[in-house]
């Protein structure tokens, strides 16, 4: 089944259009997990990476039955070196075993021949003479559009071949996203509108049974006005919405990225779920030892919060 | 010493403004290396990754005394999974031992807090409680500008703190690079000109003794006319020039990226050096067993070719 159809079915099944970001800095992890890992492997990249994988497993166990997908952010694994990447790999495997879709947030991009290799790494398979093997084998990947269609096409081809998805950056959630993305071009359109127009075209042949395409877009929750414009341009692209929670985006803000059918967007929260046990909202109710229960409570609260503005 | 000063000193010492790209697909590797690796580890990602590291060592041994730097492209290691990334790590270590600078070509990018993690991974150090450790510790990294200054600043801070460098994409070498990069904005300037203006400003505080900055730019050899315009905007940015050789860029084309002082650019070639033994130019002279001699011959030819148009 096409990636986008699997995603929508899981969203409907769980009545939840949100995704848990797994961006685990060692600072986020409860002491009891860290101390055990450090006792075994010292305060090293290896110790940190092992703590991260344990932490991720707790989070996944706490939310797998209520969310459709997780979104590990590659930067937070690469910073712990090879051991960190092993934790990324194992996190992806564990999440898939639990029936979750895995969206790797890597914002990869390059010229065509090199984009082919990135796509093989995450979505497709790597040829080794007369055989082939999947390297990371996630369900979807975020991709940067700056190099144009050459750098996007290899990913789209693998989406088609292996039932995978991509989400292409359009309007990012950060403060300076306007520096280049909001620039008005000579046609009067902004850069992010032009990128969106291309995405809509690029996804034309990958539409599934709900009319949405496996070629999606990234539009930050922190820009609801731009999201309204983009929702109209991106008729068939699913929108991945970062920026809810810790970055300041609210349920009302993310509502702009949805269509009247209640579909069309999936909202990510990372820190607000991972670090729920430290938050004003939950820290009285849950101890550090039960941090995962706080994560579940926050994931459920987020679901209700978003569904509340959609109905 | 600042990254840019080390780079320029090495360029002067070796009288060579070119860099060897290490983008090793298994298909490029001579049979005798592949067969040995496959015998030990099978036709697996691990077998391929080991063949790649052996291949890279041969290439590094053949060129370390004549080039200032190597540029491994992360996509070609990620496609071989965790074992591929181990080969990347070991290749970086080996090249540094041989006195080469290592420019990791990863085109990383994200919002500020996440860009911090990417920067820690490649340029800086990763904090683990009261201690810190370097994950990949290369000398420079390529970076994508689409998210604006938030996504660039963490890298610049680490360049300053750890004497590292970055090269920010401006005008890439691929056919479709114009799709977004050449768009004319309402001010009459193209997107790549605007990105270049910002880079010049971002590198202001990281200028070394030759007047060049550790905040560089990427401008493809395949666009010599745009390079002429960009060389004027990028007064202090060093330009990393991909696209020479296999992608079609000539010495005359890359000349546009240099300044009259003979400095200001460093030209990358990957496939034409790695696969020199298969090329029309060298295949009669060198056997597959002596592929590294063909790589050295091609690296020397490239050096003469580029120096020829600069003097």
Coordinates of C-alpha atoms in Angstrom, one line a residue:
Chain A
X1 CA 0.0 0.0 0.0
X2 CA 1.2 3.5 -0.7
X3 CA 2.9 5.4 2.2
X4 CA 0.2 8.1 2.2
X5 CA -2.6 5.6 2.4
X6 CA -1.0 3.7 5.3
X7 CA -0.4 7.0 7.1
X8 CA -4.0 8.1 6.7
X9 CA -5.4 4.7 7.7
X10 CA -3.3 4.9 10.9
X11 CA -4.4 8.5 11.6
X12 CA -8.0 7.4 11.2
X13 CA -7.6 4.2 13.2
X14 CA -6.1 6.1 16.1
X15 CA -8.1 9.2 15.6
X16 CA -4.9 11.1 16.0
X17 CA -3.2 13.3 13.4
X18 CA -0.1 13.8 15.5
X19 CA 3.4 12.3 15.6
X20 CA 5.9 12.0 18.4
X21 CA 9.3 13.5 17.6
X22 CA 12.2 11.5 19.0
X23 CA 15.0 14.1 19.3
X24 CA 16.6 12.8 22.5
X25 CA 19.4 14.9 23.9
X26 CA 21.1 13.3 26.9
X27 CA 20.0 16.2 29.0
X28 CA 16.3 15.2 28.5
X29 CA 16.8 11.7 29.9
X30 CA 15.8 10.8 33.5
X31 CA 18.7 10.1 35.9
X32 CA 17.9 6.5 36.5
X33 CA 18.3 5.6 32.8
X34 CA 21.4 7.8 32.4
X35 CA 23.1 6.5 35.5
X36 CA 22.7 2.9 34.5
X37 CA 24.1 3.5 31.1
X38 CA 27.0 5.5 32.4
X39 CA 27.8 2.9 35.0
X40 CA 28.2 0.3 32.2
X41 CA 29.9 2.4 29.5
X42 CA 31.0 5.6 31.2
X43 CA 30.1 9.2 30.3
X44 CA 30.9 8.5 26.7
X45 CA 29.2 8.7 23.4
X46 CA 28.4 5.0 23.8
X47 CA 27.0 5.5 27.2
X48 CA 24.8 8.4 26.0
X49 CA 23.7 6.5 23.0
X50 CA 22.6 3.5 25.0
X51 CA 20.7 5.7 27.4
X52 CA 19.0 7.3 24.4
X53 CA 17.9 4.0 23.0
X54 CA 16.5 2.9 26.4
X55 CA 14.7 6.3 26.7
X56 CA 13.2 6.0 23.2
X57 CA 11.9 2.5 23.9
X58 CA 10.1 3.7 27.0
X59 CA 8.5 6.6 25.0
X60 CA 7.6 4.2 22.1
X61 CA 6.0 1.7 24.6
X62 CA 4.0 4.5 26.1
X63 CA 2.6 6.0 22.9
X64 CA 2.6 3.3 20.1
X65 CA -1.1 2.5 20.6
X66 CA -2.2 6.1 20.4
X67 CA -0.1 7.7 17.6
X68 CA 0.4 6.8 14.0
X69 CA 4.1 7.6 13.6
X70 CA 7.3 8.7 15.2
X71 CA 9.8 11.2 13.8
X72 CA 13.4 10.7 14.9
X73 CA 15.5 13.7 14.0
X74 CA 18.9 12.5 12.7
X75 CA 20.9 15.4 14.1
X76 CA 20.3 14.2 17.6
X77 CA 21.8 10.8 16.8
X78 CA 24.7 12.0 14.6
X79 CA 25.8 14.1 17.5
X80 CA 26.5 10.9 19.5
X81 CA 28.6 9.5 16.7
X82 CA 28.5 6.0 15.3
X83 CA 26.9 4.8 18.6
X84 CA 24.3 7.4 18.2
X85 CA 23.5 6.3 14.7
X86 CA 23.2 2.7 16.0
X87 CA 20.6 4.0 18.5
X88 CA 18.8 5.7 15.6
X89 CA 18.8 2.4 13.6
X90 CA 17.6 0.4 16.6
X91 CA 14.9 3.0 17.4
X92 CA 13.6 2.8 13.9
X93 CA 13.5 -1.0 14.1
X94 CA 11.8 -0.9 17.5
X95 CA 9.2 1.6 16.4
X96 CA 8.4 -0.4 13.2
X97 CA 8.0 -3.6 15.3
X98 CA 5.4 -1.8 17.3
X99 CA 3.5 -0.9 14.2
X100 CA 4.5 2.7 14.0
X101 CA 5.5 4.5 10.8
X102 CA 8.9 6.1 11.0
X103 CA 9.5 9.5 9.4
X104 CA 13.3 10.2 9.5
X105 CA 13.9 13.9 9.8
X106 CA 17.2 14.4 8.0
X107 CA 16.4 17.2 5.6
X108 CA 18.7 15.5 3.1
X109 CA 19.5 17.1 -0.3
X110 CA 22.1 16.9 -3.0
X111 CA 22.6 16.8 -6.8
X112 CA 20.8 13.9 -8.5
X113 CA 23.5 11.2 -8.4
X114 CA 24.1 11.8 -4.8
X115 CA 20.4 12.2 -3.9
X116 CA 20.1 8.7 -5.3
X117 CA 22.5 7.5 -2.6
X118 CA 20.6 9.3 0.2
X119 CA 17.4 7.8 -1.1
X120 CA 18.9 4.3 -1.1
X121 CA 20.1 4.9 2.4
X122 CA 16.7 5.8 3.9
X123 CA 14.0 4.7 1.5
X124 CA 15.3 2.3 -1.1
X125 CA 17.9 -0.4 -1.3
X126 CA 21.6 -0.4 -1.8
X127 CA 23.0 -2.4 -4.7
X128 CA 25.9 -4.6 -3.9
X129 CA 26.8 -6.3 -7.1
X130 CA 24.0 -8.8 -8.0
X131 CA 22.3 -8.4 -4.6
X132 CA 20.8 -5.5 -2.6
X133 CA 20.2 -4.6 1.0
X134 CA 18.2 -1.9 2.8
X135 CA 20.4 0.3 5.0
X136 CA 18.0 2.3 7.3
X137 CA 14.7 1.4 5.7
X138 CA 12.4 4.0 7.2
X139 CA 9.0 4.9 5.9
X140 CA 9.5 8.6 5.0
X141 CA 12.3 11.2 5.0
X142 CA 12.3 15.0 5.1
X143 CA 14.1 16.6 2.1
X144 CA 15.4 20.1 1.4
X145 CA 14.3 21.6 -2.0
X146 CA 17.2 24.1 -2.7
X147 CA 18.7 22.0 -5.5
X148 CA 15.5 21.7 -7.5
X149 CA 14.0 18.6 -9.1
X150 CA 17.3 16.8 -9.8
X151 CA 17.8 16.4 -6.1
X152 CA 14.2 15.4 -5.4
X153 CA 13.5 13.0 -8.3
X154 CA 15.5 10.0 -6.9
X155 CA 13.5 10.2 -3.7
X156 CA 10.2 10.3 -5.6
X157 CA 11.2 7.3 -7.7
X158 CA 11.9 5.3 -4.5
X159 CA 8.6 6.5 -3.0
X160 CA 6.9 4.9 -6.0
X161 CA 9.0 1.8 -6.1
X162 CA 9.1 1.0 -2.3
X163 CA 5.9 2.7 -1.0
X164 CA 7.7 5.4 0.8
X165 CA 7.1 9.1 1.4
X166 CA 8.9 12.4 1.5
X167 CA 8.1 15.7 3.1
X168 CA 9.8 18.6 1.3
X169 CA 10.7 21.8 3.3
X170 CA 8.4 24.7 2.3
X171 CA 8.1 27.1 5.2
X172 CA 10.1 26.1 8.2
X173 CA 9.1 26.8 11.8
X174 CA 12.2 28.8 12.9
X175 CA 12.3 32.5 13.4
X176 CA 14.6 33.3 10.4
X177 CA 12.8 31.0 8.0
X178 CA 11.6 34.1 6.1
X179 CA 15.1 35.2 5.3
X180 CA 15.0 33.2 2.0
X181 CA 11.6 31.5 2.1
X182 CA 9.6 34.7 2.2
X183 CA 11.5 36.6 -0.4
X184 CA 9.1 38.0 -3.0
X185 CA 10.0 37.0 -6.5
X186 CA 9.5 39.1 -9.7
X187 CA 6.2 37.3 -10.3
X188 CA 4.9 38.6 -7.0
X189 CA 4.9 35.1 -5.5
X190 CA 7.0 34.3 -2.5
X191 CA 9.7 31.7 -2.7
X192 CA 7.7 29.3 -0.4
X193 CA 4.7 29.6 -2.7
X194 CA 6.8 28.7 -5.7
X195 CA 8.4 25.7 -3.9
X196 CA 4.8 24.6 -2.9
X197 CA 3.6 24.9 -6.5
X198 CA 6.4 22.6 -7.6
X199 CA 5.7 20.1 -4.8
X200 CA 2.1 19.8 -5.9
X201 CA 3.3 19.0 -9.4
X202 CA 6.0 16.6 -8.3
X203 CA 3.5 14.5 -6.3
X204 CA 1.0 14.3 -9.1
X205 CA 1.7 10.6 -9.9
X206 CA 1.8 9.4 -6.3
X207 CA -1.7 10.1 -5.2
X208 CA -3.4 7.4 -3.2
X209 CA -7.0 6.5 -2.5
X210 CA -7.8 9.6 -0.4
X211 CA -6.5 12.0 -3.1
X212 CA -3.4 12.8 -1.1
X213 CA 0.1 12.2 -2.4
X214 CA 3.2 10.5 -0.8
X215 CA 5.1 13.7 -1.7
X216 CA 4.4 15.9 1.2
X217 CA 5.5 19.3 2.5
X218 CA 6.8 20.8 5.8
X219 CA 5.1 23.9 7.0
X220 CA 5.8 25.2 10.5
X221 CA 3.0 25.6 13.1
X222 CA 4.5 29.0 13.9
X223 CA 3.3 30.5 10.6
X224 CA -0.5 29.9 10.5
X225 CA -1.1 32.7 7.9
X226 CA 1.4 31.3 5.5
X227 CA -0.1 27.8 6.2
X228 CA -3.5 29.1 5.0
X229 CA -2.0 30.1 1.7
X230 CA 0.0 26.9 1.4
X231 CA -3.0 24.7 2.2
X232 CA -4.7 26.0 -0.9
X233 CA -1.6 25.6 -3.2
X234 CA -0.8 22.1 -1.8
X235 CA -4.1 20.5 -2.9
X236 CA -2.8 16.9 -2.6
X237 CA 0.3 17.2 -0.5
X238 CA 0.1 16.1 3.1
X239 CA 1.6 18.7 5.4
X240 CA 4.0 17.7 8.2
X241 CA 3.7 20.5 10.8
X242 CA 6.6 21.0 13.2
X243 CA 6.6 23.7 15.8
X244 CA 3.7 22.7 18.0
X245 CA 4.4 22.8 21.7
X246 CA 7.9 23.8 22.8
X247 CA 8.4 26.0 19.8
X248 CA 5.2 27.9 20.5
X249 CA 2.6 26.7 17.9
X250 CA -0.9 26.1 19.2
X251 CA -3.8 23.9 18.1
X252 CA -5.4 26.9 16.5
X253 CA -2.2 27.6 14.6
X254 CA -2.0 24.1 13.2
X255 CA -5.6 24.0 12.2
X256 CA -4.7 26.1 9.1
X257 CA -2.7 23.1 7.7
X258 CA -5.8 20.8 7.7
X259 CA -8.5 20.5 5.1
X260 CA -12.2 20.5 5.9
X261 CA -12.1 16.7 5.6
X262 CA -10.1 16.7 8.9
X263 CA -7.1 15.3 6.9
X264 CA -4.1 16.9 5.1
X265 CA -1.8 17.4 8.0
X266 CA 0.2 15.6 10.7
X267 CA 1.5 17.6 13.6
X268 CA 4.8 16.9 15.3
X269 CA 5.8 17.6 18.9
X270 CA 9.2 16.5 20.3
X271 CA 10.4 18.2 23.4
X272 CA 6.9 18.8 24.9
X273 CA 6.3 15.0 24.8
X274 CA 9.8 13.7 25.6
X275 CA 10.2 16.2 28.5
X276 CA 6.6 16.2 29.6
X277 CA 7.7 15.0 33.1
X278 CA 9.7 18.2 33.6
X279 CA 6.9 20.5 32.4
X280 CA 4.8 22.8 34.5
X281 CA 1.7 20.9 33.4
X282 CA 2.8 17.4 34.4
X283 CA 5.7 17.5 36.9
X284 CA 3.4 17.5 39.9
X285 CA 1.5 14.4 38.7
X286 CA 4.4 12.2 37.5
X287 CA 7.7 11.4 39.0
X288 CA 10.9 11.1 37.0
X289 CA 10.6 7.3 37.3
X290 CA 7.2 7.5 35.5
X291 CA 8.4 10.0 32.9
X292 CA 6.8 7.8 30.2
X293 CA 3.4 8.2 31.7
X294 CA 3.8 11.9 31.5
X295 CA 4.8 11.5 27.8
X296 CA 1.6 9.5 27.2
X297 CA -0.5 12.0 29.1
X298 CA 0.9 14.8 27.0
X299 CA 0.5 12.9 23.8
X300 CA -3.1 12.3 24.6
X301 CA -3.6 15.9 25.6
X302 CA -2.1 17.0 22.3
X303 CA -4.4 14.7 20.4
X304 CA -7.5 16.1 22.2
X305 CA -6.2 19.7 21.7
X306 CA -5.8 19.2 17.9
X307 CA -9.0 17.2 17.5
X308 CA -10.7 19.9 19.4
X309 CA -10.0 22.6 16.8
X310 CA -10.8 20.2 13.9
X311 CA -14.3 19.2 14.8
Chain B
X1 CA 45.0 28.4 13.5
X2 CA 41.8 29.3 11.7
X3 CA 40.5 26.7 9.3
X4 CA 40.8 29.0 6.3
X5 CA 44.4 29.9 7.0
X6 CA 45.3 26.2 7.4
X7 CA 43.5 25.5 4.1
X8 CA 45.3 28.3 2.3
X9 CA 48.7 27.3 3.7
X10 CA 48.2 23.8 2.5
X11 CA 47.1 25.0 -0.9
X12 CA 50.2 27.1 -1.2
X13 CA 52.6 24.4 0.2
X14 CA 51.3 21.9 -2.3
X15 CA 50.7 24.5 -5.0
X16 CA 47.4 22.8 -5.6
X17 CA 43.9 24.3 -5.2
X18 CA 42.1 21.1 -5.7
X19 CA 40.5 18.5 -3.4
X20 CA 39.8 14.8 -3.9
X21 CA 36.2 13.9 -3.4
X22 CA 35.8 10.5 -1.7
X23 CA 32.3 9.4 -3.0
X24 CA 33.0 5.7 -3.2
X25 CA 30.2 3.6 -4.6
X26 CA 30.9 -0.2 -4.6
X27 CA 30.7 -0.2 -8.4
X28 CA 33.8 2.1 -8.6
X29 CA 36.0 -0.3 -6.6
X30 CA 38.5 -2.7 -8.3
X31 CA 37.6 -6.4 -8.2
X32 CA 40.6 -7.4 -6.1
X33 CA 39.5 -5.2 -3.2
X34 CA 35.9 -6.1 -3.5
X35 CA 36.5 -9.8 -3.8
X36 CA 38.6 -9.9 -0.7
X37 CA 36.1 -8.0 1.3
X38 CA 33.2 -10.1 0.0
X39 CA 35.1 -13.3 0.8
X40 CA 35.3 -12.3 4.4
X41 CA 32.0 -10.6 5.0
X42 CA 29.8 -11.6 2.0
X43 CA 28.1 -9.4 -0.4
X44 CA 26.6 -7.4 2.5
X45 CA 26.6 -3.7 3.6
X46 CA 29.5 -4.7 5.9
X47 CA 31.5 -6.3 3.1
X48 CA 30.9 -3.3 0.8
X49 CA 31.8 -0.8 3.6
X50 CA 35.1 -2.6 4.3
X51 CA 35.9 -2.6 0.6
X52 CA 35.2 1.2 0.6
X53 CA 37.5 1.9 3.5
X54 CA 40.3 -0.1 1.9
X55 CA 39.7 1.7 -1.5
X56 CA 39.8 5.1 0.3
X57 CA 43.0 4.2 2.0
X58 CA 44.7 3.4 -1.3
X59 CA 43.4 6.7 -2.8
X60 CA 44.6 8.7 0.3
X61 CA 48.0 7.1 0.2
X62 CA 48.3 8.0 -3.5
X63 CA 47.4 11.7 -3.1
X64 CA 48.0 12.9 0.4
X65 CA 51.3 14.5 -0.5
X66 CA 49.9 16.4 -3.5
X67 CA 46.4 17.7 -2.4
X68 CA 45.4 19.8 0.6
X69 CA 42.2 18.1 1.5
X70 CA 39.7 15.4 0.8
X71 CA 35.9 15.7 0.6
X72 CA 34.0 12.6 1.6
X73 CA 30.4 12.8 0.6
X74 CA 28.2 11.5 3.4
X75 CA 25.4 10.1 1.2
X76 CA 27.8 7.4 -0.2
X77 CA 28.5 6.2 3.3
X78 CA 25.0 6.4 4.7
X79 CA 23.8 4.2 1.8
X80 CA 25.9 1.4 3.3
X81 CA 24.3 1.8 6.6
X82 CA 26.0 1.8 10.0
X83 CA 29.0 0.0 8.5
X84 CA 29.2 2.6 5.8
X85 CA 29.2 5.3 8.5
X86 CA 32.0 3.5 10.2
X87 CA 34.0 3.6 7.0
X88 CA 33.3 7.3 6.8
X89 CA 34.6 7.8 10.3
X90 CA 37.7 5.7 9.7
X91 CA 38.3 7.5 6.4
X92 CA 38.2 10.8 8.1
X93 CA 40.6 9.6 10.8
X94 CA 43.0 8.1 8.2
X95 CA 43.0 11.3 6.1
X96 CA 43.7 13.5 9.1
X97 CA 46.6 11.2 10.2
X98 CA 48.0 11.8 6.7
X99 CA 47.9 15.5 7.2
X100 CA 44.9 16.2 5.0
X101 CA 42.0 18.5 5.8
X102 CA 38.7 16.8 5.8
X103 CA 35.6 18.6 4.3
X104 CA 32.5 16.5 5.1
X105 CA 30.0 17.0 2.3
X106 CA 26.7 16.6 4.2
X107 CA 24.7 19.7 3.2
X108 CA 23.2 19.6 6.7
X109 CA 20.5 22.1 7.7
X110 CA 17.8 22.5 10.3
X111 CA 16.3 25.0 12.7
X112 CA 18.7 26.5 15.3
X113 CA 18.4 24.0 18.1
X114 CA 18.8 21.1 15.7
X115 CA 21.6 22.8 13.7
X116 CA 23.5 23.0 17.0
X117 CA 23.3 19.2 17.2
X118 CA 24.5 18.8 13.6
X119 CA 27.3 21.2 14.3
X120 CA 28.3 19.3 17.5
X121 CA 28.3 16.1 15.4
X122 CA 30.7 17.3 12.7
X123 CA 32.6 20.4 13.9
X124 CA 32.2 20.8 17.7
X125 CA 31.8 18.6 20.6
X126 CA 28.9 16.7 22.2
X127 CA 28.2 17.4 25.9
X128 CA 27.7 14.4 28.1
X129 CA 26.9 15.8 31.5
X130 CA 30.1 17.4 32.9
X131 CA 32.3 16.0 30.1
X132 CA 32.4 16.3 26.3
X133 CA 33.5 14.2 23.3
X134 CA 33.9 14.9 19.6
X135 CA 31.7 12.7 17.4
X136 CA 33.0 13.0 13.8
X137 CA 35.4 15.9 14.2
X138 CA 36.1 16.9 10.6
X139 CA 37.6 20.2 9.5
X140 CA 34.7 21.6 7.6
X141 CA 31.1 20.8 6.5
X142 CA 28.9 21.8 3.7
X143 CA 25.6 23.4 4.8
X144 CA 22.3 24.3 3.1
X145 CA 21.0 27.9 3.6
X146 CA 17.3 27.4 3.0
X147 CA 16.4 27.9 6.7
X148 CA 18.2 31.2 7.0
X149 CA 20.6 32.4 9.7
X150 CA 19.1 30.4 12.6
X151 CA 20.2 27.3 10.9
X152 CA 23.7 28.6 10.1
X153 CA 24.7 30.4 13.3
X154 CA 25.4 27.3 15.4
X155 CA 27.9 26.2 12.7
X156 CA 29.5 29.6 12.6
X157 CA 29.9 29.6 16.4
X158 CA 31.7 26.3 16.3
X159 CA 33.9 27.4 13.4
X160 CA 35.0 30.2 15.7
X161 CA 35.3 28.1 18.8
X162 CA 37.0 25.0 17.2
X163 CA 38.8 26.5 14.2
X164 CA 36.5 24.8 11.7
X165 CA 35.0 25.9 8.4
X166 CA 31.7 25.6 6.5
X167 CA 30.8 26.0 2.9
X168 CA 27.2 27.1 2.3
X169 CA 25.4 26.2 -0.9
X170 CA 24.9 29.1 -3.2
X171 CA 24.7 27.9 -6.8
X172 CA 24.9 24.1 -7.1
X173 CA 26.5 22.3 -10.0
X174 CA 23.4 20.3 -11.1
X175 CA 21.2 20.9 -14.1
X176 CA 18.1 22.0 -12.1
X177 CA 20.0 24.2 -9.7
X178 CA 18.3 27.2 -11.3
X179 CA 14.8 26.1 -10.5
X180 CA 14.9 28.0 -7.2
X181 CA 18.5 29.4 -7.0
X182 CA 18.1 31.5 -10.2
X183 CA 14.7 32.9 -9.5
X184 CA 14.7 36.7 -9.8
X185 CA 13.4 38.4 -6.8
X186 CA 11.4 41.7 -6.7
X187 CA 14.7 43.6 -6.1
X188 CA 16.0 42.4 -9.4
X189 CA 18.6 40.2 -7.8
X190 CA 18.6 36.4 -8.1
X191 CA 18.2 34.1 -5.1
X192 CA 21.8 32.9 -5.4
X193 CA 23.0 36.5 -5.3
X194 CA 21.0 37.2 -2.2
X195 CA 22.3 34.0 -0.5
X196 CA 25.8 35.1 -1.4
X197 CA 25.3 38.6 0.1
X198 CA 24.3 37.0 3.4
X199 CA 27.2 34.6 3.4
X200 CA 29.6 37.5 2.9
X201 CA 28.1 39.2 5.9
X202 CA 27.9 36.0 8.1
X203 CA 31.7 35.4 7.6
X204 CA 32.7 38.9 8.5
X205 CA 34.1 38.0 12.0
X206 CA 35.9 34.9 10.8
X207 CA 38.5 36.3 8.5
X208 CA 42.0 35.1 8.7
X209 CA 45.4 36.4 7.7
X210 CA 44.8 36.3 4.0
X211 CA 41.6 38.2 4.2
X212 CA 39.5 35.1 3.5
X213 CA 36.8 33.8 5.9
X214 CA 36.1 30.3 7.3
X215 CA 32.6 30.8 6.1
X216 CA 32.8 29.7 2.5
X217 CA 30.4 29.1 -0.4
X218 CA 29.6 26.3 -2.9
X219 CA 29.4 27.4 -6.5
X220 CA 29.4 24.7 -9.2
X221 CA 32.0 24.6 -12.0
X222 CA 29.1 24.1 -14.4
X223 CA 28.0 27.7 -14.0
X224 CA 31.0 29.9 -14.9
X225 CA 28.9 33.0 -15.7
X226 CA 27.2 32.9 -12.4
X227 CA 30.6 32.2 -10.7
X228 CA 31.9 35.5 -12.1
X229 CA 29.0 37.4 -10.5
X230 CA 29.4 35.5 -7.3
X231 CA 33.2 36.0 -7.1
X232 CA 32.5 39.7 -6.9
X233 CA 29.8 39.5 -4.2
X234 CA 31.8 36.9 -2.2
X235 CA 34.7 39.1 -1.4
X236 CA 36.0 37.2 1.5
X237 CA 34.3 33.8 1.1
X238 CA 36.4 30.9 -0.2
X239 CA 34.5 29.0 -2.9
X240 CA 34.3 25.3 -3.0
X241 CA 33.8 24.3 -6.6
X242 CA 32.2 21.0 -7.4
X243 CA 31.4 19.8 -10.9
X244 CA 34.9 19.7 -12.4
X245 CA 35.6 16.5 -14.4
X246 CA 32.9 13.9 -14.6
X247 CA 30.1 16.5 -14.3
X248 CA 31.6 18.5 -17.2
X249 CA 33.3 21.6 -15.7
X250 CA 36.6 22.5 -17.3
X251 CA 39.7 24.4 -15.9
X252 CA 38.5 27.4 -17.8
X253 CA 35.1 27.2 -16.1
X254 CA 36.6 27.0 -12.6
X255 CA 38.9 29.9 -13.3
X256 CA 35.9 32.3 -12.7
X257 CA 35.8 31.3 -9.1
X258 CA 39.4 32.4 -8.3
X259 CA 40.7 35.9 -7.6
X260 CA 43.6 37.5 -9.3
X261 CA 45.8 36.5 -6.3
X262 CA 45.4 32.9 -7.4
X263 CA 43.4 32.2 -4.2
X264 CA 39.7 32.2 -3.4
X265 CA 38.6 28.8 -4.6
X266 CA 39.2 25.1 -4.2
X267 CA 38.1 22.7 -6.9
X268 CA 36.7 19.2 -6.2
X269 CA 36.8 16.2 -8.4
X270 CA 35.4 12.8 -7.2
X271 CA 34.6 10.3 -9.9
X272 CA 37.3 11.5 -12.4
X273 CA 40.0 10.7 -9.7
X274 CA 38.4 7.7 -8.0
X275 CA 37.6 6.0 -11.3
X276 CA 40.7 7.3 -13.3
X277 CA 41.7 3.7 -14.0
X278 CA 38.5 3.2 -16.0
X279 CA 38.8 6.4 -18.0
X280 CA 39.7 6.7 -21.6
X281 CA 42.7 8.9 -20.6
X282 CA 44.3 6.4 -18.2
X283 CA 43.0 2.9 -18.8
X284 CA 45.7 1.9 -21.2
X285 CA 48.5 3.1 -18.9
X286 CA 47.3 1.7 -15.6
X287 CA 45.9 -1.8 -14.7
X288 CA 43.1 -2.2 -12.3
X289 CA 45.6 -3.4 -9.7
X290 CA 47.4 -0.1 -10.0
X291 CA 44.2 2.0 -9.9
X292 CA 45.7 4.3 -7.3
X293 CA 48.5 5.3 -9.6
X294 CA 45.9 6.3 -12.1
X295 CA 44.2 8.4 -9.4
X296 CA 47.4 10.1 -8.6
X297 CA 48.1 10.7 -12.3
X298 CA 44.7 12.2 -12.7
X299 CA 45.0 14.3 -9.5
X300 CA 48.3 15.7 -10.8
X301 CA 46.9 16.3 -14.3
X302 CA 44.0 18.2 -12.7
X303 CA 46.4 20.3 -10.6
X304 CA 48.3 21.3 -13.7
X305 CA 45.1 21.8 -15.7
X306 CA 43.8 24.3 -13.0
X307 CA 47.1 26.0 -12.3
X308 CA 47.5 26.4 -16.1
X309 CA 44.5 28.7 -16.3
X310 CA 45.4 30.6 -13.2
X311 CA 48.9 31.8 -14.1

